[in-house]
Short mmCIF file of C-alpha atoms and ligand atoms in Angstrom, two decimals:
data_model
loop_
_atom_site.label_atom_id
_atom_site.label_comp_id
_atom_site.label_asym_id
_atom_site.label_seq_id
_atom_site.Cartn_x
_atom_site.Cartn_y
_atom_site.Cartn_z
CA MET A 1 -9.62 -65.78 46.81
CA ARG A 2 -12.35 -64.42 44.37
CA SER A 3 -13.87 -66.65 41.45
CA ILE A 4 -12.62 -64.95 38.28
CA ALA A 5 -15.20 -64.79 35.39
CA LEU A 6 -14.56 -63.54 31.89
CA ILE A 7 -17.51 -62.91 30.13
CA THR A 8 -17.77 -62.38 26.19
CA GLY A 9 -20.44 -60.45 25.00
CA VAL A 10 -20.32 -58.24 28.32
CA THR A 11 -21.82 -55.21 26.73
CA GLY A 12 -25.04 -57.19 25.23
CA GLN A 13 -28.39 -57.64 27.16
CA ASP A 14 -27.29 -60.66 28.97
CA GLY A 15 -23.59 -59.82 29.47
CA SER A 16 -24.93 -56.53 31.35
CA TYR A 17 -27.12 -58.61 33.67
CA LEU A 18 -24.77 -61.56 34.10
CA SER A 19 -21.84 -59.00 35.19
CA GLU A 20 -24.27 -57.51 38.15
CA PHE A 21 -24.97 -60.99 39.17
CA LEU A 22 -21.36 -62.33 39.40
CA LEU A 23 -20.44 -59.09 40.96
CA SER A 24 -23.16 -59.59 43.61
CA LYS A 25 -21.59 -63.19 44.24
CA GLY A 26 -18.16 -61.71 45.06
CA TYR A 27 -16.31 -62.55 41.46
CA GLU A 28 -13.78 -60.35 39.87
CA VAL A 29 -15.66 -59.87 36.59
CA HIS A 30 -13.25 -59.42 33.10
CA GLY A 31 -15.30 -58.50 30.05
CA ILE A 32 -14.46 -58.33 26.45
CA ILE A 33 -15.16 -55.42 24.33
CA ARG A 34 -14.31 -54.31 20.80
CA ARG A 35 -13.74 -50.87 19.08
CA SER A 36 -16.59 -49.12 17.77
CA SER A 37 -17.07 -45.57 16.62
CA VAL A 38 -19.92 -44.99 18.77
CA ASP A 39 -20.61 -45.77 22.49
CA TYR A 40 -21.97 -48.97 22.81
CA ARG A 41 -21.46 -49.58 26.68
CA GLU A 42 -24.85 -48.10 27.83
CA ARG A 43 -25.79 -51.57 29.56
CA ILE A 44 -22.60 -51.55 31.40
CA ALA A 45 -21.70 -47.87 32.29
CA HIS A 46 -23.08 -48.18 35.86
CA LEU A 47 -20.37 -50.91 36.55
CA GLU A 48 -17.50 -49.04 34.97
CA GLY A 49 -14.90 -47.98 37.38
CA GLN A 50 -16.04 -50.53 40.20
CA PRO A 51 -12.96 -52.39 41.60
CA HIS A 52 -13.92 -55.90 40.71
CA PHE A 53 -15.12 -55.21 37.16
CA HIS A 54 -12.46 -54.79 34.14
CA LEU A 55 -12.89 -54.57 30.44
CA HIS A 56 -10.45 -55.67 27.83
CA TYR A 57 -10.32 -55.13 23.67
CA ALA A 58 -10.61 -58.47 22.18
CA ASP A 59 -12.60 -59.84 19.42
CA MET A 60 -14.40 -63.40 18.92
CA GLY A 61 -12.61 -63.41 15.33
CA ASP A 62 -9.17 -62.81 16.36
CA SER A 63 -7.52 -65.94 18.00
CA MET A 64 -4.54 -64.30 19.33
CA SER A 65 -6.50 -61.57 21.37
CA LEU A 66 -8.49 -64.39 23.25
CA VAL A 67 -5.47 -66.52 23.84
CA LYS A 68 -3.51 -63.41 25.20
CA LEU A 69 -6.70 -62.37 27.43
CA VAL A 70 -7.28 -66.02 28.75
CA GLY A 71 -3.73 -66.19 29.80
CA LYS A 72 -3.90 -62.80 31.21
CA VAL A 73 -6.96 -63.11 33.44
CA GLN A 74 -6.76 -66.66 34.15
CA PRO A 75 -10.39 -67.28 34.65
CA THR A 76 -12.24 -69.82 36.38
CA GLU A 77 -15.37 -69.76 34.69
CA ILE A 78 -15.59 -68.15 30.82
CA TYR A 79 -19.43 -67.23 29.98
CA ASN A 80 -19.40 -67.40 26.08
CA LEU A 81 -22.14 -64.96 25.34
CA ALA A 82 -20.59 -63.02 22.37
CA ALA A 83 -22.62 -63.66 19.17
CA GLN A 84 -23.95 -62.04 15.74
CA SER A 85 -27.28 -62.99 17.95
CA HIS A 86 -30.10 -61.38 15.14
CA VAL A 87 -31.50 -64.23 13.43
CA GLN A 88 -32.69 -61.87 10.19
CA VAL A 89 -29.45 -60.40 10.30
CA SER A 90 -27.71 -64.09 9.74
CA PHE A 91 -29.32 -64.32 6.55
CA ASP A 92 -27.68 -61.04 5.40
CA ALA A 93 -24.25 -61.68 7.01
CA PRO A 94 -24.01 -65.51 7.01
CA GLU A 95 -20.43 -65.63 7.13
CA PHE A 96 -19.56 -63.14 9.55
CA THR A 97 -22.19 -64.96 11.86
CA ALA A 98 -20.62 -68.30 11.26
CA ASP A 99 -17.21 -66.70 11.80
CA VAL A 100 -18.28 -65.31 15.32
CA ASP A 101 -20.99 -67.99 16.47
CA ALA A 102 -19.59 -71.00 15.67
CA VAL A 103 -15.88 -70.62 15.25
CA GLY A 104 -15.61 -68.22 17.80
CA VAL A 105 -16.70 -70.86 20.37
CA LEU A 106 -13.62 -73.31 19.14
CA ARG A 107 -11.15 -70.14 19.42
CA ILE A 108 -12.41 -69.57 23.20
CA LEU A 109 -11.78 -73.38 23.62
CA GLU A 110 -8.46 -73.68 22.13
CA ALA A 111 -7.50 -70.22 24.09
CA VAL A 112 -8.17 -72.33 27.56
CA ARG A 113 -6.29 -75.44 26.14
CA THR A 114 -3.51 -73.38 24.94
CA ASN A 115 -3.12 -71.71 28.25
CA HIS A 116 -3.32 -75.18 30.02
CA LEU A 117 -6.49 -74.23 31.87
CA GLU A 118 -8.76 -77.24 30.99
CA LYS A 119 -8.50 -78.75 34.26
CA THR A 120 -9.37 -75.41 36.44
CA CYS A 121 -11.50 -73.17 33.90
CA LYS A 122 -15.32 -74.17 33.39
CA ILE A 123 -17.15 -72.91 30.26
CA TYR A 124 -20.63 -71.89 29.53
CA GLN A 125 -21.94 -71.61 26.15
CA ALA A 126 -24.79 -69.40 25.28
CA SER A 127 -26.67 -71.91 23.10
CA THR A 128 -30.57 -71.56 21.96
CA SER A 129 -33.74 -72.30 21.17
CA GLU A 130 -33.10 -71.65 17.67
CA LEU A 131 -31.23 -75.08 17.21
CA TYR A 132 -34.85 -76.86 17.50
CA GLY A 133 -35.66 -74.56 14.53
CA LYS A 134 -38.04 -76.40 12.22
CA VAL A 135 -39.41 -78.16 15.24
CA GLU A 136 -40.00 -81.88 15.43
CA GLU A 137 -41.89 -81.75 18.75
CA VAL A 138 -43.64 -79.86 21.00
CA PRO A 139 -42.64 -78.62 23.96
CA GLN A 140 -38.78 -79.24 23.34
CA ASN A 141 -36.70 -80.77 25.81
CA GLU A 142 -32.78 -81.77 26.13
CA LYS A 143 -33.29 -85.02 24.32
CA THR A 144 -35.83 -83.06 21.35
CA PRO A 145 -34.17 -83.35 17.79
CA PHE A 146 -32.33 -80.55 16.48
CA HIS A 147 -33.38 -79.03 13.12
CA PRO A 148 -31.87 -75.61 12.84
CA TYR A 149 -33.48 -73.29 10.16
CA SER A 150 -31.41 -70.07 9.69
CA PRO A 151 -27.58 -69.59 9.19
CA TYR A 152 -27.44 -68.26 12.70
CA ALA A 153 -28.96 -71.54 14.28
CA VAL A 154 -26.68 -73.64 11.74
CA ALA A 155 -23.60 -71.73 13.25
CA LYS A 156 -24.81 -72.14 17.16
CA LEU A 157 -25.18 -76.05 16.47
CA TYR A 158 -21.29 -75.99 15.55
CA GLY A 159 -20.86 -74.35 18.81
CA PHE A 160 -23.03 -76.57 20.59
CA TRP A 161 -21.18 -79.77 19.27
CA ILE A 162 -17.90 -78.56 19.71
CA ILE A 163 -18.43 -77.69 23.34
CA LYS A 164 -19.63 -81.35 23.84
CA GLU A 165 -16.58 -82.76 21.84
CA TYR A 166 -14.42 -81.04 24.15
CA ARG A 167 -16.03 -82.05 27.21
CA GLU A 168 -15.70 -85.44 26.08
CA ALA A 169 -12.16 -85.56 24.10
CA TYR A 170 -10.47 -83.35 26.61
CA ASP A 171 -12.39 -84.26 30.04
CA MET A 172 -13.14 -80.17 30.25
CA PHE A 173 -16.19 -78.84 32.32
CA CYS A 174 -17.88 -77.00 29.11
CA CYS A 175 -21.78 -76.58 29.40
CA SER A 176 -24.44 -75.41 27.08
CA GLY A 177 -27.47 -73.42 28.32
CA ILE A 178 -30.39 -74.11 25.61
CA LEU A 179 -31.98 -70.95 26.35
CA PHE A 180 -35.37 -70.03 24.82
CA ASN A 181 -36.03 -66.35 23.98
CA HIS A 182 -35.37 -63.91 27.05
CA GLU A 183 -36.16 -60.34 27.00
CA SER A 184 -36.14 -57.25 29.32
CA GLU A 185 -35.69 -53.33 29.16
CA ARG A 186 -32.29 -53.82 27.80
CA ARG A 187 -32.99 -55.93 24.85
CA GLY A 188 -31.75 -55.01 21.62
CA GLU A 189 -34.45 -52.41 19.75
CA THR A 190 -34.73 -54.82 16.63
CA PHE A 191 -35.93 -58.01 18.55
CA VAL A 192 -39.72 -58.22 18.44
CA THR A 193 -40.63 -57.45 21.61
CA ARG A 194 -38.13 -54.29 22.12
CA LYS A 195 -39.53 -53.05 18.90
CA ILE A 196 -43.32 -53.68 20.09
CA THR A 197 -42.96 -52.09 23.39
CA LEU A 198 -41.08 -49.12 22.04
CA ALA A 199 -43.45 -48.65 19.35
CA ALA A 200 -46.40 -49.09 21.74
CA ALA A 201 -44.79 -46.23 24.11
CA ARG A 202 -44.40 -44.01 21.11
CA ILE A 203 -47.64 -44.15 19.67
CA ALA A 204 -49.37 -43.73 23.04
CA GLN A 205 -47.35 -40.59 23.32
CA GLY A 206 -48.23 -39.20 19.55
CA LYS A 207 -44.53 -39.72 18.39
CA GLN A 208 -45.28 -42.48 15.96
CA ASP A 209 -48.11 -43.35 14.09
CA CYS A 210 -47.94 -47.17 13.13
CA LEU A 211 -45.83 -50.24 13.86
CA TYR A 212 -44.88 -52.73 11.05
CA LEU A 213 -44.35 -56.34 12.04
CA GLY A 214 -43.78 -59.73 10.21
CA ASN A 215 -45.08 -63.00 11.33
CA LEU A 216 -47.97 -62.05 13.90
CA ASP A 217 -48.68 -66.04 14.44
CA SER A 218 -44.89 -66.99 15.40
CA LEU A 219 -45.04 -68.55 18.79
CA ARG A 220 -42.28 -68.17 21.43
CA ASP A 221 -41.73 -69.11 25.05
CA TRP A 222 -40.56 -65.73 26.45
CA GLY A 223 -38.74 -65.54 30.02
CA TYR A 224 -37.00 -62.30 31.80
CA ALA A 225 -33.43 -62.11 30.76
CA LYS A 226 -32.65 -61.06 34.56
CA ASP A 227 -33.87 -64.43 35.65
CA TYR A 228 -31.85 -66.54 33.06
CA VAL A 229 -28.50 -65.17 33.82
CA GLU A 230 -29.03 -66.96 37.24
CA CYS A 231 -29.23 -70.57 35.28
CA MET A 232 -26.05 -69.76 33.57
CA TRP A 233 -24.21 -69.38 36.63
CA LEU A 234 -25.94 -72.62 38.50
CA ILE A 235 -25.02 -74.77 35.24
CA LEU A 236 -21.50 -73.98 36.28
CA GLN A 237 -22.00 -74.75 39.83
CA GLN A 238 -23.09 -78.45 39.03
CA ASP A 239 -20.59 -81.49 40.03
CA LYS A 240 -20.84 -82.79 36.09
CA PRO A 241 -20.77 -80.72 33.20
CA ASP A 242 -24.22 -80.88 31.48
CA ASP A 243 -26.57 -79.14 29.09
CA PHE A 244 -29.83 -77.32 30.34
CA VAL A 245 -32.91 -76.23 28.46
CA ILE A 246 -33.78 -72.77 30.36
CA ALA A 247 -37.48 -71.61 29.44
CA THR A 248 -40.80 -70.62 30.92
CA GLY A 249 -42.87 -73.44 29.57
CA VAL A 250 -45.36 -70.73 28.36
CA GLN A 251 -45.99 -70.11 24.90
CA HIS A 252 -47.42 -66.74 23.41
CA THR A 253 -47.98 -65.22 19.68
CA VAL A 254 -46.22 -62.35 18.86
CA ARG A 255 -49.99 -60.94 18.18
CA GLU A 256 -50.52 -61.33 22.00
CA PHE A 257 -47.48 -59.91 22.68
CA ALA A 258 -48.44 -56.88 20.95
CA THR A 259 -52.02 -56.88 22.11
CA LEU A 260 -50.74 -56.92 25.77
CA ALA A 261 -48.00 -54.26 25.22
CA PHE A 262 -50.70 -51.76 23.77
CA HIS A 263 -52.76 -52.70 26.71
CA TYR A 264 -50.14 -51.60 29.22
CA ALA A 265 -49.50 -48.54 27.13
CA GLY A 266 -53.00 -47.48 27.41
CA ILE A 267 -54.26 -48.54 24.02
CA GLU A 268 -57.08 -51.59 23.32
CA LEU A 269 -56.39 -53.13 20.32
CA ARG A 270 -58.90 -55.02 17.84
CA TRP A 271 -57.44 -57.45 15.13
CA GLU A 272 -58.66 -57.37 11.52
CA GLY A 273 -57.96 -59.13 8.25
CA GLU A 274 -55.72 -62.10 7.70
CA GLY A 275 -51.56 -62.84 6.72
CA ILE A 276 -50.29 -59.48 4.64
CA ASN A 277 -53.71 -57.51 5.25
CA GLU A 278 -53.89 -58.07 8.94
CA LYS A 279 -54.27 -54.84 10.89
CA GLY A 280 -54.36 -53.90 14.88
CA ILE A 281 -56.69 -51.27 15.08
CA ASN A 282 -56.86 -48.57 18.08
CA VAL A 283 -60.34 -49.36 19.59
CA ALA A 284 -60.98 -46.02 20.95
CA THR A 285 -59.85 -44.00 17.75
CA GLY A 286 -60.27 -46.64 14.86
CA LYS A 287 -56.78 -45.78 13.80
CA VAL A 288 -54.71 -48.50 12.26
CA VAL A 289 -51.74 -48.75 14.73
CA VAL A 290 -49.78 -52.22 13.54
CA ALA A 291 -49.67 -53.27 10.21
CA VAL A 292 -47.58 -56.45 8.63
CA SER A 293 -45.04 -55.70 6.19
CA GLU A 294 -43.21 -58.57 4.00
CA ASP A 295 -39.60 -56.72 5.12
CA PHE A 296 -39.96 -58.79 8.27
CA TYR A 297 -40.72 -62.11 6.86
CA ARG A 298 -37.79 -64.26 7.18
CA PRO A 299 -36.51 -66.91 4.07
CA THR A 300 -37.24 -69.40 6.87
CA ASP A 301 -38.96 -68.61 10.08
CA VAL A 302 -39.12 -70.87 13.28
CA VAL A 303 -42.42 -70.61 14.35
CA ASN A 304 -43.20 -73.18 17.17
CA LEU A 305 -40.98 -72.82 20.20
CA TRP A 306 -42.00 -73.93 23.52
CA GLY A 307 -39.62 -75.19 26.09
CA ASP A 308 -40.03 -77.67 28.81
CA PRO A 309 -37.67 -76.47 31.71
CA THR A 310 -38.58 -79.76 33.80
CA LYS A 311 -34.50 -80.72 34.13
CA ALA A 312 -33.60 -77.08 34.94
CA ARG A 313 -36.28 -76.70 37.70
CA THR A 314 -35.47 -80.32 39.14
CA GLN A 315 -31.64 -80.40 38.86
CA LEU A 316 -30.39 -76.83 39.34
CA GLY A 317 -33.50 -75.89 41.75
CA TRP A 318 -34.41 -73.07 39.37
CA ASN A 319 -38.09 -71.30 39.38
CA PRO A 320 -38.83 -70.93 35.60
CA GLN A 321 -41.98 -68.66 36.61
CA THR A 322 -40.15 -66.23 38.83
CA THR A 323 -41.35 -63.48 36.52
CA THR A 324 -44.63 -64.07 34.37
CA PHE A 325 -45.26 -63.06 30.85
CA GLU A 326 -47.79 -60.47 31.97
CA GLN A 327 -44.89 -59.00 34.32
CA LEU A 328 -42.34 -59.35 31.47
CA VAL A 329 -44.38 -57.17 29.20
CA GLN A 330 -45.59 -54.77 31.92
CA ILE A 331 -41.48 -53.95 32.74
CA MET A 332 -40.75 -53.34 29.25
CA VAL A 333 -43.63 -51.28 28.71
CA GLN A 334 -43.31 -49.00 31.84
CA HIS A 335 -39.65 -48.86 30.93
CA ASP A 336 -39.97 -47.58 27.46
CA MET A 337 -43.06 -45.51 28.79
CA GLN A 338 -40.71 -43.39 30.71
CA LYS A 339 -37.87 -43.77 28.02
CA VAL A 340 -40.01 -42.08 25.35
CA ALA A 341 -40.99 -39.22 27.83
CA ALA A 342 -37.52 -38.72 28.96
CA ASP A 343 -36.29 -38.48 25.48
CA HIS A 344 -39.08 -35.88 24.48
CA VAL A 345 -38.27 -33.89 27.33
CA ALA A 346 -34.18 -34.07 26.30
CA SER A 347 -35.40 -33.25 22.62
CA VAL A 348 -37.45 -30.16 23.62
CA MET A 349 -34.58 -28.98 25.67
CA ARG A 350 -32.11 -29.20 23.00
CA THR A 351 -34.31 -27.33 20.41
CA ASN A 352 -35.10 -24.81 23.14
CA LEU A 353 -31.30 -24.03 23.52
CA ALA A 354 -30.57 -24.15 19.93
CA GLU A 355 -33.20 -21.28 19.57
CA TYR A 356 -32.02 -19.54 22.32
CA LEU A 357 -28.27 -19.91 21.19
CA GLU A 358 -29.38 -18.51 17.59
CA LYS A 359 -31.29 -15.49 19.23
CA GLY A 360 -28.28 -14.78 21.31
CA VAL A 361 -30.14 -15.23 24.67
CA VAL A 362 -27.57 -17.70 25.93
CA LYS A 363 -23.73 -17.44 24.74
P1 LIG B 401 -26.51 -59.29 22.43
O1 LIG B 401 -27.56 -58.09 23.22
O2 LIG B 401 -26.84 -59.14 21.05
O3 LIG B 401 -25.34 -59.18 22.84
C1 LIG B 401 -24.22 -59.76 21.88
C2 LIG B 401 -22.89 -59.63 22.59
O4 LIG B 401 -21.90 -60.26 21.80
C3 LIG B 401 -22.70 -57.84 22.75
O5 LIG B 401 -21.82 -57.63 23.60
C4 LIG B 401 -21.76 -57.90 21.17
O6 LIG B 401 -20.91 -57.02 21.31
C5 LIG B 401 -21.11 -59.14 21.29
N1 LIG B 401 -20.21 -59.10 20.16
C6 LIG B 401 -20.83 -59.61 18.89
N2 LIG B 401 -19.79 -59.95 17.93
C7 LIG B 401 -18.51 -60.05 18.60
C8 LIG B 401 -17.38 -60.19 18.40
N3 LIG B 401 -16.75 -60.52 16.99
N4 LIG B 401 -16.26 -60.05 19.32
C9 LIG B 401 -16.43 -59.96 20.62
N5 LIG B 401 -17.95 -59.74 20.94
C10 LIG B 401 -18.81 -59.84 19.95
O7 LIG B 401 -27.23 -60.79 22.63
P2 LIG B 401 -28.05 -61.57 23.94
O8 LIG B 401 -29.47 -61.18 23.64
O9 LIG B 401 -27.47 -60.46 25.38
O10 LIG B 401 -27.49 -62.91 24.07
C11 LIG B 401 -26.36 -63.29 24.63
C12 LIG B 401 -26.05 -64.70 24.05
O11 LIG B 401 -27.09 -65.48 24.36
C13 LIG B 401 -25.70 -64.65 22.34
O12 LIG B 401 -24.74 -65.92 22.28
C14 LIG B 401 -27.14 -65.30 21.97
O13 LIG B 401 -26.92 -65.83 20.58
C15 LIG B 401 -27.53 -66.31 22.93
N6 LIG B 401 -29.01 -66.13 23.16
C16 LIG B 401 -29.84 -65.13 23.31
C17 LIG B 401 -31.07 -65.72 23.42
C18 LIG B 401 -31.94 -64.22 23.76
O14 LIG B 401 -33.33 -64.71 23.45
N7 LIG B 401 -31.69 -63.24 24.23
C19 LIG B 401 -31.58 -66.91 23.40
C20 LIG B 401 -30.88 -67.85 23.22
C21 LIG B 401 -29.30 -67.49 22.94
P3 LIG B 401 -21.16 -55.44 20.72
O15 LIG B 401 -21.97 -54.70 21.90
O16 LIG B 401 -20.10 -54.71 20.59
O17 LIG B 401 -21.65 -55.49 19.46
O1 LIG B 402 -38.06 -63.04 16.46
C1 LIG B 402 -41.18 -62.45 14.48
C2 LIG B 402 -39.88 -63.36 13.86
O2 LIG B 402 -36.06 -61.32 16.28
C3 LIG B 402 -38.91 -63.72 17.33
C4 LIG B 402 -32.45 -64.18 19.60
O3 LIG B 402 -32.24 -63.74 20.65
O4 LIG B 402 -34.19 -65.46 20.16
C5 LIG B 402 -33.91 -64.53 19.39
O5 LIG B 402 -34.17 -64.89 18.40
C6 LIG B 402 -40.31 -63.90 16.07
C7 LIG B 402 -39.60 -64.58 15.11
O6 LIG B 402 -36.24 -63.09 17.70
C8 LIG B 402 -41.06 -59.18 13.56
O7 LIG B 402 -40.22 -63.85 12.60
C9 LIG B 402 -42.51 -61.03 13.47
O8 LIG B 402 -40.45 -65.58 14.50
O9 LIG B 402 -37.65 -61.26 18.25
P1 LIG B 402 -36.97 -62.13 17.18
P2 LIG B 402 -35.53 -64.84 17.55
O10 LIG B 402 -35.47 -64.68 16.10
O11 LIG B 402 -36.56 -65.62 18.10
C10 LIG B 402 -33.31 -66.63 20.13
C11 LIG B 402 -33.56 -67.57 21.23
C12 LIG B 402 -32.00 -66.31 19.92
O12 LIG B 402 -31.18 -67.26 20.29
C13 LIG B 402 -31.60 -65.13 19.19
O13 LIG B 402 -30.10 -64.72 19.48
O14 LIG B 402 -40.93 -62.68 15.96
N1 LIG B 402 -41.34 -61.27 13.88
N2 LIG B 402 -42.23 -59.42 13.47
C14 LIG B 402 -40.33 -60.63 13.97
N3 LIG B 402 -39.07 -60.40 14.47
C15 LIG B 402 -38.49 -59.09 14.49
N4 LIG B 402 -37.18 -59.30 14.85
N5 LIG B 402 -39.23 -58.12 13.99
C16 LIG B 402 -40.17 -57.90 13.51
O15 LIG B 402 -40.79 -56.95 12.85
#
């Protein structure tokens, strides 16, 4: 009998890597997708059509769709990854964020109970280092007090506690992975790392002049998403349900990430000025290629995240340094250098084709 996994957020960065991982372990994988007017399935396109990979329409805001789907799929493991996951966007859409990221977790738990699967279905909740928010100690571990500092984090705090509540009240196998930032070549393009690696590639290839960022001093513990999905699975394979911090244990600023990304793109940066006036200058040309814009400042910003992965290392047997910070930045920049070059070729071909069509050369 194959284990049956249901993944919410299957189209996202983590959902796509987790699907690949679980398929390689012999799982039957079911994913939740929602209707959109544009194609958003790029990250899982290569999995569609595989015999053990199935997609279903549902929505985290639609209880009935979740109840029906859980009943139909009868999962043995649910990975609840769906979320409005952008912290800055959560200030603009706080109610939607709460509905999906907080009440959505409750809807999943109730869908399992409604289908009487409490004793057979394990649940993983995608919790976050943002819970530590305005941090009360560094580095942060499973015992560090929470101090959420954005509508996103407040919604995720509800998710964390309702998972714990159902574990204790109904003896359900519910766990939270408190994951620190994890990135990849599949990371959404408005998160700071991907924004930087794409811009560095574009600037190196003459497609963009300057990259505008917000708080350059912000500190993050960045890991590789591909390594982190293994932990989600390991957490559900333990004898008892529990919560784990997943992090590398190494911290860097946004400025350091940018310096290294531009280096891998072939541009050495020199930093001048402070705060809003700080600039990243291309040493070879003297041109400003990074500048600060207040548009990317947040009403409250989390500035000092640094995880202590001791429990995951000792209890799960997971290696937090599988991919180093330097390797992560290099993987992302290499990918984006190729993407920008390929986009350029495709756009030249489109322009040429349009010209030929106009001139009647191609009919
Ligand atoms: P992501 O790339 O933004 O993916 C989010 C996923 O949630 C997408 O598949 C999205 O679907 C789906 N979704 C959003 N609203 C939905 C709704 N109403 N109904 C159904 N699906 C919905 O996020 P990620 O980086 O993979 O992160 C996965 C999870 O881990 C999230 O819960 C995030 O909050 C959490 N987390 C992430 C990090 C990190 O550093 N990446 C760290 C800690 C925790 P569409 O494609 O249709 O938009
Ligand atoms: O910001 C600063 C920004 O948006 C990181 C999500 O996956 O990880 C992610 O949330 C830092 C912040 O990620 C820009 O102010 C500077 O301090 O890449 P980010 P995040 O907010 O840490 C956590 C763990 C999650 O759970 C979330 O789902 O970088 N920053 N300049 C900027 N950030 C962005 N986005 N854009 C900038 O231009």
